[in-house]
Short mmCIF file of C-alpha atoms in Angstrom, two decimals:
data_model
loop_
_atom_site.label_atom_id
_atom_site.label_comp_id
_atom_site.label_asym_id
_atom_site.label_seq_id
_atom_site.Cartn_x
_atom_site.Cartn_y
_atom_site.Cartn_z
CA UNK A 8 63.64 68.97 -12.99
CA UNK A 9 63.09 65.43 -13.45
CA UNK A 10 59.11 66.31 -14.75
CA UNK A 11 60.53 68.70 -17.19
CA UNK A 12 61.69 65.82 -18.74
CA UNK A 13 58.88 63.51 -18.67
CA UNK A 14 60.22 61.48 -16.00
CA UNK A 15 57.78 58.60 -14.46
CA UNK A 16 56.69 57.20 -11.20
CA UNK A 17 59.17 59.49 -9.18
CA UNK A 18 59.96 58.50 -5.82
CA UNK A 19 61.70 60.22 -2.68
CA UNK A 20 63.18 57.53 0.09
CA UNK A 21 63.95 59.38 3.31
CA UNK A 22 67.01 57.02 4.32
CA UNK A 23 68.94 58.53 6.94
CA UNK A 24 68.60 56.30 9.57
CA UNK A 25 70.00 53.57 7.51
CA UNK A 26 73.02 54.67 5.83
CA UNK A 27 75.56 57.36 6.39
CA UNK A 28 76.29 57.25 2.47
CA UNK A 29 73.48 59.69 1.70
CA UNK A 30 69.81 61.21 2.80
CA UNK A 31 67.70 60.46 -0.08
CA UNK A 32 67.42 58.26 -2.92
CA UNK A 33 65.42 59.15 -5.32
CA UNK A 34 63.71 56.86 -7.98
CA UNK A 35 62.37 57.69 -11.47
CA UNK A 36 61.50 55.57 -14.64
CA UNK A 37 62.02 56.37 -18.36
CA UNK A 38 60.20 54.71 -21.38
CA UNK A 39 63.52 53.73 -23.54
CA UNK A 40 66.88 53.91 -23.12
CA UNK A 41 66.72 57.55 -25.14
CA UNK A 42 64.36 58.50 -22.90
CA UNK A 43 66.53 57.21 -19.52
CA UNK A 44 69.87 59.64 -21.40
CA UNK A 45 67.93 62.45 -22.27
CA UNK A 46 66.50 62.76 -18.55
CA UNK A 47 69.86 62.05 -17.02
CA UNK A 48 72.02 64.08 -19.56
CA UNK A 49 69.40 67.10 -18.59
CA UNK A 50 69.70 66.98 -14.96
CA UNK A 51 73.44 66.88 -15.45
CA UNK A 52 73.35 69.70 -17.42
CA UNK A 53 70.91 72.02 -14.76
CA UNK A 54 73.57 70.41 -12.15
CA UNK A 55 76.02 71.89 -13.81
CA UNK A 56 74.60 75.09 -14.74
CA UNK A 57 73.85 75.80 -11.09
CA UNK A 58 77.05 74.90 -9.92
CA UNK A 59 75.69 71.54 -7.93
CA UNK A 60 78.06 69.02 -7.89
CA UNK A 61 77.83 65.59 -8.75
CA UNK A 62 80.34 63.07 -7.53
CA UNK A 63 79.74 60.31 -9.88
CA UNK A 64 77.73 58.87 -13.00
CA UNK A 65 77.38 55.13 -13.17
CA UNK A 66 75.26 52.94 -15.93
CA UNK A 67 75.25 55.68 -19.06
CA UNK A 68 76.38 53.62 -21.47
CA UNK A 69 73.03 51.50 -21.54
CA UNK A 70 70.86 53.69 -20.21
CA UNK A 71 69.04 50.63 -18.55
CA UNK A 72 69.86 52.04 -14.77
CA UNK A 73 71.74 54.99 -14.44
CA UNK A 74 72.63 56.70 -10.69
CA UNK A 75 73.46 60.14 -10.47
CA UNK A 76 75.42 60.72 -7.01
CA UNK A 77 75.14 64.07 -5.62
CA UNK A 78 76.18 63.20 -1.83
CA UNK A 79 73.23 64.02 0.24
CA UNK A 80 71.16 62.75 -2.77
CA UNK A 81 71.12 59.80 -5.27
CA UNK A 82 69.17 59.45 -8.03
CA UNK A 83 68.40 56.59 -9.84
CA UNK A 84 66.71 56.33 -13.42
CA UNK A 85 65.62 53.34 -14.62
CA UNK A 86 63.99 51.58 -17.50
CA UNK A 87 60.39 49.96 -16.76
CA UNK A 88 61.56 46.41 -16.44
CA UNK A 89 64.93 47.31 -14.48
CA UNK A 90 62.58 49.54 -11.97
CA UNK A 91 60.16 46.04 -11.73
CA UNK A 92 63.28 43.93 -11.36
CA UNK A 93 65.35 45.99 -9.17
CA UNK A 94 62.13 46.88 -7.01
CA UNK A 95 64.42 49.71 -4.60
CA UNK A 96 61.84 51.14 -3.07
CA UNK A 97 60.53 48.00 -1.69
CA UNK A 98 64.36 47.16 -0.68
CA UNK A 99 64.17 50.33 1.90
CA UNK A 100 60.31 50.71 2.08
CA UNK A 101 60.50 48.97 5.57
CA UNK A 102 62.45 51.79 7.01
CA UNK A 103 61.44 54.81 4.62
CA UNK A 104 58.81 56.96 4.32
CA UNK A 105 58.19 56.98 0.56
CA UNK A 106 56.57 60.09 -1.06
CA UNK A 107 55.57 59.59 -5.06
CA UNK A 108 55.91 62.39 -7.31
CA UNK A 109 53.96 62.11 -9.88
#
């Protein structure tokens, strides 16, 4: 879903041996603040369309970082220089296996 959207540099962290608050994070990067809302507002939409929860929505407003919780799965969607900044995958990447995407 997320490369139906044009979603970039997507990521898949395999983290359950560190933290019992989910299994996966994934990571993806959008060009603009439009871009970060239109991919997030989509996958809420499918989410919702096939009856897949989600238990919370955090960083909309600006559209510089938003996570999308969905229990076993987070997502994360970030702007360029948030995803540099931030650098999550090299927070876990010691304990992860890391799979890219596209």
């Amino acid at each position: 879903m997320l490369e139906d959207r044009k979603a970039l540099d997507i990521a898949v962290l395999d983290v359950r041996r560190l933290t019992d608050m989910t299994d996966y994070m994934l990571v993806a990067s959008g060009t603009s603040s439009r871009h970060v809302s239109a991919i997030v507002d989509f996958l809420l939409y499918e989410s919702k369309k096939r009856h897949i929860p989600v238990l919370g929505v955090e960083g909309q407003e600006r559209a510089e970082w938003v996570l999308v919780d969905f229990g076993e799965t987070i997502l994360h969607v970030m702007q360029g220089k948030a995803r540099d900044f931030y650098q999550l995958e090299r927070l876990w990447e010691s304990e992860t296996r890391t799979e890219r995407l596209m």
